[in-house]
Coordinates of C-alpha atoms and ligand atoms in Angstrom, one line a residue:
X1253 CA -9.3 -27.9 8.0
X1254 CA -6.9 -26.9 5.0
X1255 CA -6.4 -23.5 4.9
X1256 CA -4.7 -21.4 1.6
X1257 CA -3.9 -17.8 2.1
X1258 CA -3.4 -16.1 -1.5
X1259 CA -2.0 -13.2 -2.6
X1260 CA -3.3 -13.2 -6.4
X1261 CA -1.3 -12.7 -9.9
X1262 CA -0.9 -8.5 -10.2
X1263 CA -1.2 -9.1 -14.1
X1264 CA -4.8 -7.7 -14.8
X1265 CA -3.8 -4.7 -11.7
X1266 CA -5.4 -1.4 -12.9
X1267 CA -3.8 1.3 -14.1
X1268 CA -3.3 3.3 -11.1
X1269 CA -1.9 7.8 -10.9
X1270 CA 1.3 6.2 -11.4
X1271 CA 2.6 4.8 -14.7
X1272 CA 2.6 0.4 -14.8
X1273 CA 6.1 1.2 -16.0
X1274 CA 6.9 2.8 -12.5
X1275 CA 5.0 0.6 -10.5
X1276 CA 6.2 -2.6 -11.9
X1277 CA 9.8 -2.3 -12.1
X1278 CA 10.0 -1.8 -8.6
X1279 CA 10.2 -4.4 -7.3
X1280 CA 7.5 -6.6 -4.8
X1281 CA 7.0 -6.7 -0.9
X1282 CA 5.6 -8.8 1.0
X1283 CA 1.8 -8.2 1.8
X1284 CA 1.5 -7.9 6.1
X1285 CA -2.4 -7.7 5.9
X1286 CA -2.4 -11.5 4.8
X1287 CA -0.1 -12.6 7.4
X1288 CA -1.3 -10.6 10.4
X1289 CA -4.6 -13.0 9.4
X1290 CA -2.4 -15.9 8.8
X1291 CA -0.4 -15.4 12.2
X1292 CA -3.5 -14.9 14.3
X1293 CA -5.3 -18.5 13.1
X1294 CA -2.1 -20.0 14.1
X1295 CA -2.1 -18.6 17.4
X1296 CA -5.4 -19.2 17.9
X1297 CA -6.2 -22.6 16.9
X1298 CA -2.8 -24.0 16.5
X1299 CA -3.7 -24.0 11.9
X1300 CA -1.0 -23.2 9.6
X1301 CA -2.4 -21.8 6.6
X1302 CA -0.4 -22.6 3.4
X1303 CA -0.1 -18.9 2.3
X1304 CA 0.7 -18.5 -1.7
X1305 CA 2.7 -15.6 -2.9
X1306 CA 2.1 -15.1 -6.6
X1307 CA 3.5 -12.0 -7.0
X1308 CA 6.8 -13.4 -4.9
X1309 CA 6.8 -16.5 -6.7
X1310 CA 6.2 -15.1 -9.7
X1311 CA 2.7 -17.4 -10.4
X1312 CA 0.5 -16.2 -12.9
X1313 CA -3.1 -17.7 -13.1
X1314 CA -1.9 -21.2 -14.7
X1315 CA 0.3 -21.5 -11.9
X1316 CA -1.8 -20.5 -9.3
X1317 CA -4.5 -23.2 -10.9
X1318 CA -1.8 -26.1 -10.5
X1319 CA -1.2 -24.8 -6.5
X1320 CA -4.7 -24.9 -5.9
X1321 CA -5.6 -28.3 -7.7
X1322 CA -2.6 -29.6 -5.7
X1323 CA -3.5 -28.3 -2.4
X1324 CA -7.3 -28.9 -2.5
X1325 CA -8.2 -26.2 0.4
X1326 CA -11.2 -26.5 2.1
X1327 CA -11.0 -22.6 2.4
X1328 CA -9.0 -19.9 1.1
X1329 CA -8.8 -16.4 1.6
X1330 CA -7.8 -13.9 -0.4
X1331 CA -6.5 -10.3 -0.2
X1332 CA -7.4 -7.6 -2.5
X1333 CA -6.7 -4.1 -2.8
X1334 CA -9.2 -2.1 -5.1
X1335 CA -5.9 -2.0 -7.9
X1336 CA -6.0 -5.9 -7.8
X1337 CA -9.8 -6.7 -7.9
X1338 CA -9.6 -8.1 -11.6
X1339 CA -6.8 -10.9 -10.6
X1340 CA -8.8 -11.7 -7.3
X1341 CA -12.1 -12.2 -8.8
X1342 CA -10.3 -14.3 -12.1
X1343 CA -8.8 -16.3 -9.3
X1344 CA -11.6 -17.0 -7.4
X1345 CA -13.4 -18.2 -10.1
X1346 CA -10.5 -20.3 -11.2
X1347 CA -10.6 -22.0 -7.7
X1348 CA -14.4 -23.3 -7.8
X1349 CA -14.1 -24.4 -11.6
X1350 CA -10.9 -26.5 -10.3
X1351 CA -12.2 -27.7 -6.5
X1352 CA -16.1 -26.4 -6.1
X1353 CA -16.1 -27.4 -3.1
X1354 CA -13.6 -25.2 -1.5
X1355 CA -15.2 -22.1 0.0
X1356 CA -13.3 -18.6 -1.2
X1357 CA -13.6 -15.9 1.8
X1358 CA -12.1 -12.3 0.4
X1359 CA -10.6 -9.2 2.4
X1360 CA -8.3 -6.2 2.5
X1361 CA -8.4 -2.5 1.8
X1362 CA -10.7 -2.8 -0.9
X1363 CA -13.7 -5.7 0.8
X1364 CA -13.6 -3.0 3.5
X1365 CA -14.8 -0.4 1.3
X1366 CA -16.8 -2.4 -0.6
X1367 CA -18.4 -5.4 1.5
X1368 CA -21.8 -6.2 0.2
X1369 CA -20.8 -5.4 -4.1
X1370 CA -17.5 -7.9 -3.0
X1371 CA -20.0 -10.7 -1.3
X1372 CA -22.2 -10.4 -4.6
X1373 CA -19.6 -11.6 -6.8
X1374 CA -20.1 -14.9 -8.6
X1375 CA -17.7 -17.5 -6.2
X1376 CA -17.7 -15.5 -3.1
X1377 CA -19.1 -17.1 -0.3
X1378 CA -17.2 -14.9 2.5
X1379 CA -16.3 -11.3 2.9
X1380 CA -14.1 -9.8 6.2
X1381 CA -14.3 -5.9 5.9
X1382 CA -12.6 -4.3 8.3
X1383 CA -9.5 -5.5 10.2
X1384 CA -9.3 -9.7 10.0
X1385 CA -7.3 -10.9 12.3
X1386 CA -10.2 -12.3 14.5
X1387 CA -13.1 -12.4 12.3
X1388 CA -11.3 -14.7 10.2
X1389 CA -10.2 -17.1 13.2
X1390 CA -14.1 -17.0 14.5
X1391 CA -14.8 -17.6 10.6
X1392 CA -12.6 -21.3 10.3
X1393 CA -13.7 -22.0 14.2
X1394 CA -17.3 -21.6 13.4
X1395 CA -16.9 -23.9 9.7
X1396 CA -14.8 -26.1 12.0
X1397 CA -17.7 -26.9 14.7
X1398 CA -20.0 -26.9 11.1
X1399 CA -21.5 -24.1 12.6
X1400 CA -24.9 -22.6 10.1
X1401 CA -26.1 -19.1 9.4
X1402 CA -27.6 -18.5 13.0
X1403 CA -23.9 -18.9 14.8
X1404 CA -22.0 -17.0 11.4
X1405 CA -24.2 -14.1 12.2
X1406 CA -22.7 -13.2 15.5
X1407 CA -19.1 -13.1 13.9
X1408 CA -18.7 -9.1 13.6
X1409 CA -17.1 -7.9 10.1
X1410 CA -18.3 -11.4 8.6
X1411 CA -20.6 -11.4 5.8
X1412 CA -21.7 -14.9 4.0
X1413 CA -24.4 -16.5 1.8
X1414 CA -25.2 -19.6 3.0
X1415 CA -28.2 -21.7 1.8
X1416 CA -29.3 -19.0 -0.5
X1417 CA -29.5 -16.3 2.3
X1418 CA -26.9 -13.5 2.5
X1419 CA -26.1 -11.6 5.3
X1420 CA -23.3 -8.9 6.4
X1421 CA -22.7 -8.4 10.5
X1422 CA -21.5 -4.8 11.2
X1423 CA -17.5 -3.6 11.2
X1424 CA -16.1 -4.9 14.1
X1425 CA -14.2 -2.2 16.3
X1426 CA -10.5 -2.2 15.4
X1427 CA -7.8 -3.8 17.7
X1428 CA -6.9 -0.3 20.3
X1429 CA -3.7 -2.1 21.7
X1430 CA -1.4 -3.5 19.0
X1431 CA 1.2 -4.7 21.2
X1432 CA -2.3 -8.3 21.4
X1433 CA -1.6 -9.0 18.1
X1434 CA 0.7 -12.2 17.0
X1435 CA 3.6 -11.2 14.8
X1436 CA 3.0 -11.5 11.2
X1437 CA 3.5 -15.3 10.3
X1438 CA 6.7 -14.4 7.5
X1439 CA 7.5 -18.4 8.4
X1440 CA 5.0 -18.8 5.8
X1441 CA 6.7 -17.1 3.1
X1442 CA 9.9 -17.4 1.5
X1443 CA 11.5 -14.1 2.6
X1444 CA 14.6 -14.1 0.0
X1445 CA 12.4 -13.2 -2.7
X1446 CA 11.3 -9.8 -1.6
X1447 CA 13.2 -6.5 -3.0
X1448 CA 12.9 -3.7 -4.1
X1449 CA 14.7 -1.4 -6.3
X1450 CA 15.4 1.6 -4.1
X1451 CA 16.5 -0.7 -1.3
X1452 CA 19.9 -0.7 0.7
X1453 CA 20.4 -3.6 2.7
X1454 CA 20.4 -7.1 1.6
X1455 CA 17.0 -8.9 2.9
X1456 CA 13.7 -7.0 2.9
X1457 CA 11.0 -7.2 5.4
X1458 CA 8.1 -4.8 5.8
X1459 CA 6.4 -4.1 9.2
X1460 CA 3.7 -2.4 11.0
X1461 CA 4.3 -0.7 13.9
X1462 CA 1.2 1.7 13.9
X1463 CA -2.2 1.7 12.1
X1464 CA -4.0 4.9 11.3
X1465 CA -3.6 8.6 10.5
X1466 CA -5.4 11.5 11.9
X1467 CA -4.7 13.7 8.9
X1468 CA -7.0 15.1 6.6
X1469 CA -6.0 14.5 3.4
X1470 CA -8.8 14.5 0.7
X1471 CA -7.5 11.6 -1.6
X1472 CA -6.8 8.8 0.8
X1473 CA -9.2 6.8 2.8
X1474 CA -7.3 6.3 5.8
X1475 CA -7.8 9.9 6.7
X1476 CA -9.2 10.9 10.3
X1477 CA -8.2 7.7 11.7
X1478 CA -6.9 7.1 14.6
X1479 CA -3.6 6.6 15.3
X1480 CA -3.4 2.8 17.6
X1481 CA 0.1 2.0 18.3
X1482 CA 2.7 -1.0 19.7
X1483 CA 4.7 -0.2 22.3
X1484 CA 8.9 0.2 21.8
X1485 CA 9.8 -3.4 23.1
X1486 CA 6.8 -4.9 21.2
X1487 CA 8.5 -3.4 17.8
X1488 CA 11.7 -3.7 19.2
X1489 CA 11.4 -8.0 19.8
X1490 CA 10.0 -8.2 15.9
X1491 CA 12.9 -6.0 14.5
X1492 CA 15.3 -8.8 16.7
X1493 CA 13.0 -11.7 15.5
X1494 CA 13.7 -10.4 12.0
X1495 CA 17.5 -9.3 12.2
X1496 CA 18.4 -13.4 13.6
X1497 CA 17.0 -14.9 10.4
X1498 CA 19.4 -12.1 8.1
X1499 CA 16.9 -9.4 7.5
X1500 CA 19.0 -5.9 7.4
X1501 CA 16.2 -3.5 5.7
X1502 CA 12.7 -2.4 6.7
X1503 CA 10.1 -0.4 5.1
X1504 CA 7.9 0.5 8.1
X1505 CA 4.7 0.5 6.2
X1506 CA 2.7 3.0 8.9
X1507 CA 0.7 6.1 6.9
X1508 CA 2.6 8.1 9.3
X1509 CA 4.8 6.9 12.3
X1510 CA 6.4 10.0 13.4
X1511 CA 2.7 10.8 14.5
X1512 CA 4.0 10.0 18.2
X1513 CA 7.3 11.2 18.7
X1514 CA 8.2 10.3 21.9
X1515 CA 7.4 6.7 21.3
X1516 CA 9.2 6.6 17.7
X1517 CA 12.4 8.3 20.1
X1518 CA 12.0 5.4 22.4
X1519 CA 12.4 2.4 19.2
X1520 CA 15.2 4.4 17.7
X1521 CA 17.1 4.6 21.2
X1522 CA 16.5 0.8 21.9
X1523 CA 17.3 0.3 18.5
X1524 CA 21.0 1.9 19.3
X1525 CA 21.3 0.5 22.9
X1526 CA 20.2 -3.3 21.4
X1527 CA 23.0 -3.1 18.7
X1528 CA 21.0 -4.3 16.2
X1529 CA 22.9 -2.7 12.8
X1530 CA 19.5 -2.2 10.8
X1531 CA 18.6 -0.2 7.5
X1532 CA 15.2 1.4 7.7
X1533 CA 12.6 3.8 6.0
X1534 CA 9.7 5.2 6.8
X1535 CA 6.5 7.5 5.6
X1536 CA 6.0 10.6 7.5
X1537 CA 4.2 13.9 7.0
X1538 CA 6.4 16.9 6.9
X1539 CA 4.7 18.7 9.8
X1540 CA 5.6 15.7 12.0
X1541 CA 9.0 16.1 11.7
X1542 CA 11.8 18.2 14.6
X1543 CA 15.7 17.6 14.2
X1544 CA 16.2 16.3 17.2
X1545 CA 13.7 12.9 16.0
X1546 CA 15.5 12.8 12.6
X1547 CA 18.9 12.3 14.7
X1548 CA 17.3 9.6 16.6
X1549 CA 16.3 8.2 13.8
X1550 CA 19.8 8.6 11.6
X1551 CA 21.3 6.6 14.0
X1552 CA 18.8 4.1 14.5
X1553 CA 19.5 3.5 11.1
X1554 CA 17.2 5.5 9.3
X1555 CA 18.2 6.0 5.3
X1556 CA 14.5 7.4 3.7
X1557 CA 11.9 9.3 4.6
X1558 CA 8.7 9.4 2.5
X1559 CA 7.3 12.8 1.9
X1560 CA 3.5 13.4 0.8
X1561 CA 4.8 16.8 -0.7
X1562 CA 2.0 17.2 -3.6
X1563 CA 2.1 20.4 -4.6
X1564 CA 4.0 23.1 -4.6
X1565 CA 1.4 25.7 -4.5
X1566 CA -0.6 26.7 -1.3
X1567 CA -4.3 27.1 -2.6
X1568 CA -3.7 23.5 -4.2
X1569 CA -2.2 22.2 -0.9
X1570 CA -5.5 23.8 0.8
X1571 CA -7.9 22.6 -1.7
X1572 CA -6.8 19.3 -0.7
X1573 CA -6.7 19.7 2.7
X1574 CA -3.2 18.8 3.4
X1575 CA -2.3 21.0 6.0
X1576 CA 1.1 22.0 5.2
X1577 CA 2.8 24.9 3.3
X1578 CA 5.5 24.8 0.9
X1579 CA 7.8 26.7 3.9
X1580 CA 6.9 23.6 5.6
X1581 CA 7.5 21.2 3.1
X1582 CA 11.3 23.0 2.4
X1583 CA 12.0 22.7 5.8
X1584 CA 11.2 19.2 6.9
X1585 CA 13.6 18.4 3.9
X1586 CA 15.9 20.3 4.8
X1587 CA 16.3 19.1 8.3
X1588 CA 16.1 15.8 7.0
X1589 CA 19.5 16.7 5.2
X1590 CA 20.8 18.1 7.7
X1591 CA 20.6 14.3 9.7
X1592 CA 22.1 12.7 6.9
X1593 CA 19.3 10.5 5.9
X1594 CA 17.7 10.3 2.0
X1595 CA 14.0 11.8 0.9
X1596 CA 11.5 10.5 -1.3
X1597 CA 9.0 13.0 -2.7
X1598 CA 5.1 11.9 -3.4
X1599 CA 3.8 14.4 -6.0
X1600 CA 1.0 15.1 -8.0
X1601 CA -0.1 17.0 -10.9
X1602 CA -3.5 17.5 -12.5
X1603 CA -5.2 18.6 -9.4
X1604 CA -8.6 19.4 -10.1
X1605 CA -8.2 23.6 -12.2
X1606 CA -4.5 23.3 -11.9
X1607 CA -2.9 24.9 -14.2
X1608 CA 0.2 23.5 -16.6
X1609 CA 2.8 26.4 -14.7
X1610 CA 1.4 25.1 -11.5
X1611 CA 2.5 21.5 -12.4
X1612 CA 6.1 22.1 -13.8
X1613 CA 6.7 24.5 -10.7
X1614 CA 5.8 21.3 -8.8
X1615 CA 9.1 19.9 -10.5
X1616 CA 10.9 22.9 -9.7
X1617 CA 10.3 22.5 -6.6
X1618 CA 10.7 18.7 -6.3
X1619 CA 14.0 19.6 -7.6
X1620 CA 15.0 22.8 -5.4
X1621 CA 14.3 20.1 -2.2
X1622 CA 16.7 17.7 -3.8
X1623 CA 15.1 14.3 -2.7
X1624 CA 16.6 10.9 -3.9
X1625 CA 13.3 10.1 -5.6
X1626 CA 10.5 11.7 -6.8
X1627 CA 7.2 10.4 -8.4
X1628 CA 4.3 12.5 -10.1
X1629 CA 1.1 10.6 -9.4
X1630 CA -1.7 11.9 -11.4
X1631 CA -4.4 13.1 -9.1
X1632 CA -7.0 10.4 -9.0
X1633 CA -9.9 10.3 -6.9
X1634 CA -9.7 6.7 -5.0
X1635 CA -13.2 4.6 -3.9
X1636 CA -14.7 6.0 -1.2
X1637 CA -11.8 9.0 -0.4
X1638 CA -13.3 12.2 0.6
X1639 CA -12.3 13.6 -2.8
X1640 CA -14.5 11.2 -4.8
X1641 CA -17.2 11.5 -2.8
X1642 CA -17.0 15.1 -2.7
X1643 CA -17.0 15.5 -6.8
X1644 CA -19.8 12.7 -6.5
X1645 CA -21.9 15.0 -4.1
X1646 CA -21.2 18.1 -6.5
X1647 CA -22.9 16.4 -9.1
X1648 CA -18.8 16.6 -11.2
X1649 CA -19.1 12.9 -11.0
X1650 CA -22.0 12.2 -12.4
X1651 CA -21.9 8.1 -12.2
X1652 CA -20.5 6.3 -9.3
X1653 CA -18.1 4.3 -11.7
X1654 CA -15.8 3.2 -8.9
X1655 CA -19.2 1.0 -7.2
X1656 CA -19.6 -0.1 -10.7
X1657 CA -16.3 -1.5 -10.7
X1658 CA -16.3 -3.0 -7.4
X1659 CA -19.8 -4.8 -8.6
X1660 CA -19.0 -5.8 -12.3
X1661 CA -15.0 -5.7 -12.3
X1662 CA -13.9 -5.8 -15.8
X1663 CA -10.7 -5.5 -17.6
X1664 CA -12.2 -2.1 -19.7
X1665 CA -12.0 -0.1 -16.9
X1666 CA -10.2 2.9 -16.8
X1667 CA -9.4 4.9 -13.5
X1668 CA -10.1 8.3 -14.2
X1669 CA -9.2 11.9 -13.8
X1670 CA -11.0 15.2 -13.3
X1671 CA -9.1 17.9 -14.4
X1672 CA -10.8 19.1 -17.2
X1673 CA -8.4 21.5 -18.9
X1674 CA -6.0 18.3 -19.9
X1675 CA -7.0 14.9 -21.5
X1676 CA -6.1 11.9 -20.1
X1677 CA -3.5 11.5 -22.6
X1678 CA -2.4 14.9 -22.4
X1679 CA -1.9 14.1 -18.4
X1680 CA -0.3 11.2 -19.1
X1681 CA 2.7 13.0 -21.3
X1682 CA 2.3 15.7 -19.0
X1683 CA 3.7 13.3 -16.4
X1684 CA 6.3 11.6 -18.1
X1685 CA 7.4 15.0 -18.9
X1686 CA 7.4 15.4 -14.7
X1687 CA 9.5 12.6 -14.2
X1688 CA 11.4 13.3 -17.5
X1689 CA 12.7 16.8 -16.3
X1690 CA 13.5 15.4 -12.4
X1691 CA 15.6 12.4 -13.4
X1692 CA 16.8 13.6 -16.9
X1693 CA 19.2 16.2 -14.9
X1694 CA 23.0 15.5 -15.3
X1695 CA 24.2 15.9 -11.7
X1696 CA 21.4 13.4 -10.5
X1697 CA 22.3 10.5 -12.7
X1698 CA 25.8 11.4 -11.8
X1699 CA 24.8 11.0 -7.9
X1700 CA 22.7 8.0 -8.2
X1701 CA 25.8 6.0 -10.5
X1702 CA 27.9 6.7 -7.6
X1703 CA 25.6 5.1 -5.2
X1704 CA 24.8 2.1 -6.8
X1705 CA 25.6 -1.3 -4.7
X1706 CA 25.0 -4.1 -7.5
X1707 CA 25.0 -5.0 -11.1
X1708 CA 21.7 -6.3 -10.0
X1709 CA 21.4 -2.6 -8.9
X1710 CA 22.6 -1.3 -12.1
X1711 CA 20.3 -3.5 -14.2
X1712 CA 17.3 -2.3 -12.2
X1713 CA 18.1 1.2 -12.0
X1714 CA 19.3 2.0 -15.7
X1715 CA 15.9 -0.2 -16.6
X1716 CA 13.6 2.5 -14.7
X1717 CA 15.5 5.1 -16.5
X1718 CA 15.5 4.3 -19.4
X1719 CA 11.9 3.9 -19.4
X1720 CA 11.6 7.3 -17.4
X1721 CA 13.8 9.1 -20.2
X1722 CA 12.3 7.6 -23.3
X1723 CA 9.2 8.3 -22.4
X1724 CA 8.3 4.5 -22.1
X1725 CA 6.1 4.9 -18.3
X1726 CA 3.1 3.8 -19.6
X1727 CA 4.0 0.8 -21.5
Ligands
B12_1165 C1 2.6 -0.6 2.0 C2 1.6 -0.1 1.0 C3 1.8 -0.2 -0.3 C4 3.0 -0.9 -0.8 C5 2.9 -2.4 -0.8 C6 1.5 -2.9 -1.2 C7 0.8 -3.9 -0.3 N1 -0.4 -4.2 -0.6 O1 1.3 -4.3 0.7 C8 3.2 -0.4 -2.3 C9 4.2 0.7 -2.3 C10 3.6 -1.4 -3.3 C11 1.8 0.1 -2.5 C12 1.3 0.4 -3.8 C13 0.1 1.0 -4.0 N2 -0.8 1.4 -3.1 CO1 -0.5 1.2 -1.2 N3 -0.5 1.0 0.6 C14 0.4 0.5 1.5 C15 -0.1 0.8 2.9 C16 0.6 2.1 3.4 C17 0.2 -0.3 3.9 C18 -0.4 -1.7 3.5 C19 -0.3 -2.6 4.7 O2 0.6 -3.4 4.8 N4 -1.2 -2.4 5.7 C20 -1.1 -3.1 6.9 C21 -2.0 -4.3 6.9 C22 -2.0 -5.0 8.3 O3 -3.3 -3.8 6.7 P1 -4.2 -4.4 5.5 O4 -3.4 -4.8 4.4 O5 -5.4 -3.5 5.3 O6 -4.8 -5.8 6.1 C23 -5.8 -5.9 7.1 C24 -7.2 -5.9 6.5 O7 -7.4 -5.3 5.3 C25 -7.6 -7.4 6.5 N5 -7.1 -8.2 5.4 C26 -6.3 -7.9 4.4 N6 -6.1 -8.9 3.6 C27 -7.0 -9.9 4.0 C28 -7.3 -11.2 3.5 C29 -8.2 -12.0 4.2 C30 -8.5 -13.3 3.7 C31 -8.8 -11.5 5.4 C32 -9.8 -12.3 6.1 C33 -8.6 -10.2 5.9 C34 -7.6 -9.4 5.2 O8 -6.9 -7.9 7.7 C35 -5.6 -7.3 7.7 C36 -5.2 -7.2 9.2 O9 -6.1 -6.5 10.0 C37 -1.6 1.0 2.7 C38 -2.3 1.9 3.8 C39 -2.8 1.1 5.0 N7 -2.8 1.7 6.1 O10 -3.1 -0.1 4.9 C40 -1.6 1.6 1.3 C41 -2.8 1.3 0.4 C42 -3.2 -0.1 0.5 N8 -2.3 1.6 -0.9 C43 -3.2 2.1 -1.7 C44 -3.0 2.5 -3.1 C45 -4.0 3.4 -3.7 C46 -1.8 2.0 -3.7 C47 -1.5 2.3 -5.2 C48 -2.6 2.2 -6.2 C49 -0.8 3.7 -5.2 C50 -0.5 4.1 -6.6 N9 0.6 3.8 -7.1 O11 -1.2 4.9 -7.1 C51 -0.4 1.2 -5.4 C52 -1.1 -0.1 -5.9 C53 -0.2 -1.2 -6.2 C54 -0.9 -2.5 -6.4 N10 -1.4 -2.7 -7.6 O12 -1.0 -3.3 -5.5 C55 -4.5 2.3 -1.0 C56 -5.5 1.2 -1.5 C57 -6.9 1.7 -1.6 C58 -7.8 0.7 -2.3 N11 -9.0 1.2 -2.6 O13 -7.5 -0.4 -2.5 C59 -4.1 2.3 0.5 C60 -5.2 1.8 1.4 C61 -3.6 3.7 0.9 C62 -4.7 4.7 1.0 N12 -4.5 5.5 1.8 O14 -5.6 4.8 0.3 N13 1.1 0.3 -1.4

């Protein structure tokens, strides 16, 4: 059986809390979801998936059309975060005008929300929600044996129309040890062209060594999750897999892997005793954080850490359930510092009744913990996050326009935002303004020219700020 993996175009992505101006000129990694998937069919039934990168190999629609037509799949999958639904479902559609007979199977972050509006769309014929690694082995086994709807039922986190019937089997339970799971297949993919612009070593890789977050947080829909790990010489033979074919910089794409500390301690000390000379950065929450890990972690190679800092003020920070304090927040930073390794801040302004002081003394204080980068996202509430479905309870949301969208997805849409003392527009200036004040400062720019590694460094950098000073985010 021909199988194609695709990553579709990110030209009809929506508008997200951050400007497309931010988003897009940073640069593109590669997607692990999509190759965790890809790596398990290999191992399973000895299939190597063709797996097409647009956003890597810079293919737009046309080009994907001219792939496909070539290729002539007998399945593809595709992944799809909510963000990228528009490109997915224009893609799909492309592929059964150009070879009908191919079946189009969909998953990722956004199916798993949305299963049965994601099955109903014209040119689906499969839906994984959940994690896919098995379903979608059991899903080209069972169209391998020509299985029909009676075997395709008992695939958990499967859902199909076959024969004019439509059916979706329950979640499957998620994979508790890690450490079963094949490596992502990056053999697949053409490596050298991922970057990004805040990078510091030469070749980029991402990598998963956890999955899940026990934290509350009201706008993201991993919350209360729990935390499954891989164990130290698991993560430790990737990073060496990775290192031999020239990778030197890793963005660790866990919500939050400091959650264990003792088992973060051990990679970082393997890390030292194996030799391997690695750049790395991570996402953590501040609360997770003691000197003695950030040492560990400093000479592990450690060069970022990824704040969710939000807000600077506490009923704010407790309206949205984040479980920190500004104290907390200054200190983390501080200690962060203190081990010689960078900080980038995740803010947000236009928190439901915040006020206009309250936002700008979110900058102040994004400035007074002196991070290398900072980013204003405009409070959004996601699918399916506590938030929306909190302000959809309280009757504030009065039309459940995200499930519209995941039924009907159409370029018109517009996410939205609830705080109703500020227009949208008026939030938008409001955080160009943000970003405006943080990067506009003298001794910054002045700091960031002296770190600069390239002229392809320079080019990207002055690019983002120029946009960032003139004002130019959302174009
Ligand atoms: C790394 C990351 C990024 C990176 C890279 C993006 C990427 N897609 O890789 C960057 C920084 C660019 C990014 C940007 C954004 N992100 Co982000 N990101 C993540 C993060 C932390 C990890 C993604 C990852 O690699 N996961 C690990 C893999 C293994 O999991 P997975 O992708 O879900 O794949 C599994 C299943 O979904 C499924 N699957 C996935 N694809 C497929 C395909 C097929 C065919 C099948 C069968 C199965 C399948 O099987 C996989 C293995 O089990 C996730 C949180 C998370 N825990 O997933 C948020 C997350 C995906 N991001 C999110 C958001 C909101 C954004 C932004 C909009 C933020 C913003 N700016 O406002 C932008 C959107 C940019 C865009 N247009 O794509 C949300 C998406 C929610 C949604 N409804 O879609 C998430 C879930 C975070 C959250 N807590 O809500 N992000």
């Amino acid at each position: 059986m021909r199988v194609a993996l695709i990553i579709p175009p990110e030209t009809h992505s929506i508008e997200s809390s951050v400007p497309k101006g931010l988003e897009s000129g940073k640069g593109v990694y590669p997607k692990l979801g999509l190759l965790y998937v890809a790596a398990h069919l290999e191992h399973a039934t000895g299939t190597s998936p063709t797996v097409i990168d647009c956003p890597a190999e810079r293919l737009d629609h046309d080009g994907l059309a001219r792939r496909v037509a070539e290729l002539r799949p007998d399945l593809v999958g595709l992944t799809t975060l909510t963000f990228n639904l528009i490109d997915c479902w224009k893609a799909v559609r492309t592929i059964k005008r150009l070879v009908p007979g191919t079946k189009v199977c969909i998953g990722g972050q956004h199916v798993t929300l949305y299963p049965d509006e994601t099955l109903d769309l014209e040119g689906v014929d499969f839906v994984v929600h959940g994690e896919g690694e098995r379903t979608f082995t059991w899903l080209v086994e069972a169209l391998g044996r020509g299985d029909g709807a009676a075997a395709l039922r008992k695939i958990p986190g499967l859902g199909f129309r076959l024969d004019g019937e439509r059916f979706l089997n329950p979640v499957q339970d998620k994979v508790d040890d890690l450490d079963i799971l094949p490596m992502p297949a990056r053999h697949l993919v053409d490596l050298g062209r991922y970057d990004h612009v805040a990078a510091q070593g030469e070749r980029l890789a991402t990598m998963q060594t956890s999955r899940g977050c026990p934290a509350k947080c009201l706008f993201c829909d991993i919350r209360m999750t729990k935390f499954r790990k891989r164990s130290a010489d698991n993560v430790i033979a990737e990073l060496k897999h990775l290192v031999d074919q020239g990778i030197d910089d890793f963005f660790f794409v866990d919500d939050t892997i400091t959650i264990d500390r003792s088992r973060l301690i051990e990679i970082c000390d393997t890390i030292k005793r194996s030799g391997l000379k690695i750049h790395f950065k991570i996402s953590a929450r501040v609360d997770t954080v003691k000197p003695y890990l950030l040492d560990a972690l400093a000479e592990a190679g450690c060069y970022r850490i990824h704040y969710g800092v939000e807000t600077a003020s506490p009923r704010l920070l407790k309206y949205l359930q984040k479980q920190t304090t500004p104290e907390k927040v200054s200190q983390a930073f501080q200690w962060t510092r203190d081990a010689g390794i960078g900080t980038f801040a995740y803010c947000m302004i236009g928190i439901p009744t915040e006020t206009r002081e309250e936002m700008f003394n979110t900058v102040d204080f994004a400035i007074s913990l002196d991070p290398d980068y900072a980013q204003f996202s405009i409070c959004t509430p996601y699918p399916k996050t506590a938030l929306y479905e909190s302000m959809l309870g309280m009757g504030i949301i009065t039309d459940d326009y995200w499930r519209a969208f995941a039924r009907n997805p159409t370029e018109d849409f517009r996410v939205r935002f609830w705080n109703r003392d500020f227009t949208e527009e008026e939030l938008r200036d409001l955080q160009s303004e943000c970003h405006r004040r943080f990067y506009s400062r003298l001794g910054y720019i002045a700091r960031q020219a002296r770190q600069l590694r390239s002229w392809h460094d320079l080019r990207q950098k002055v690019g983002l700020g120029a946009k960032i000073l003139l004002r130019q985010l959302n174009r």
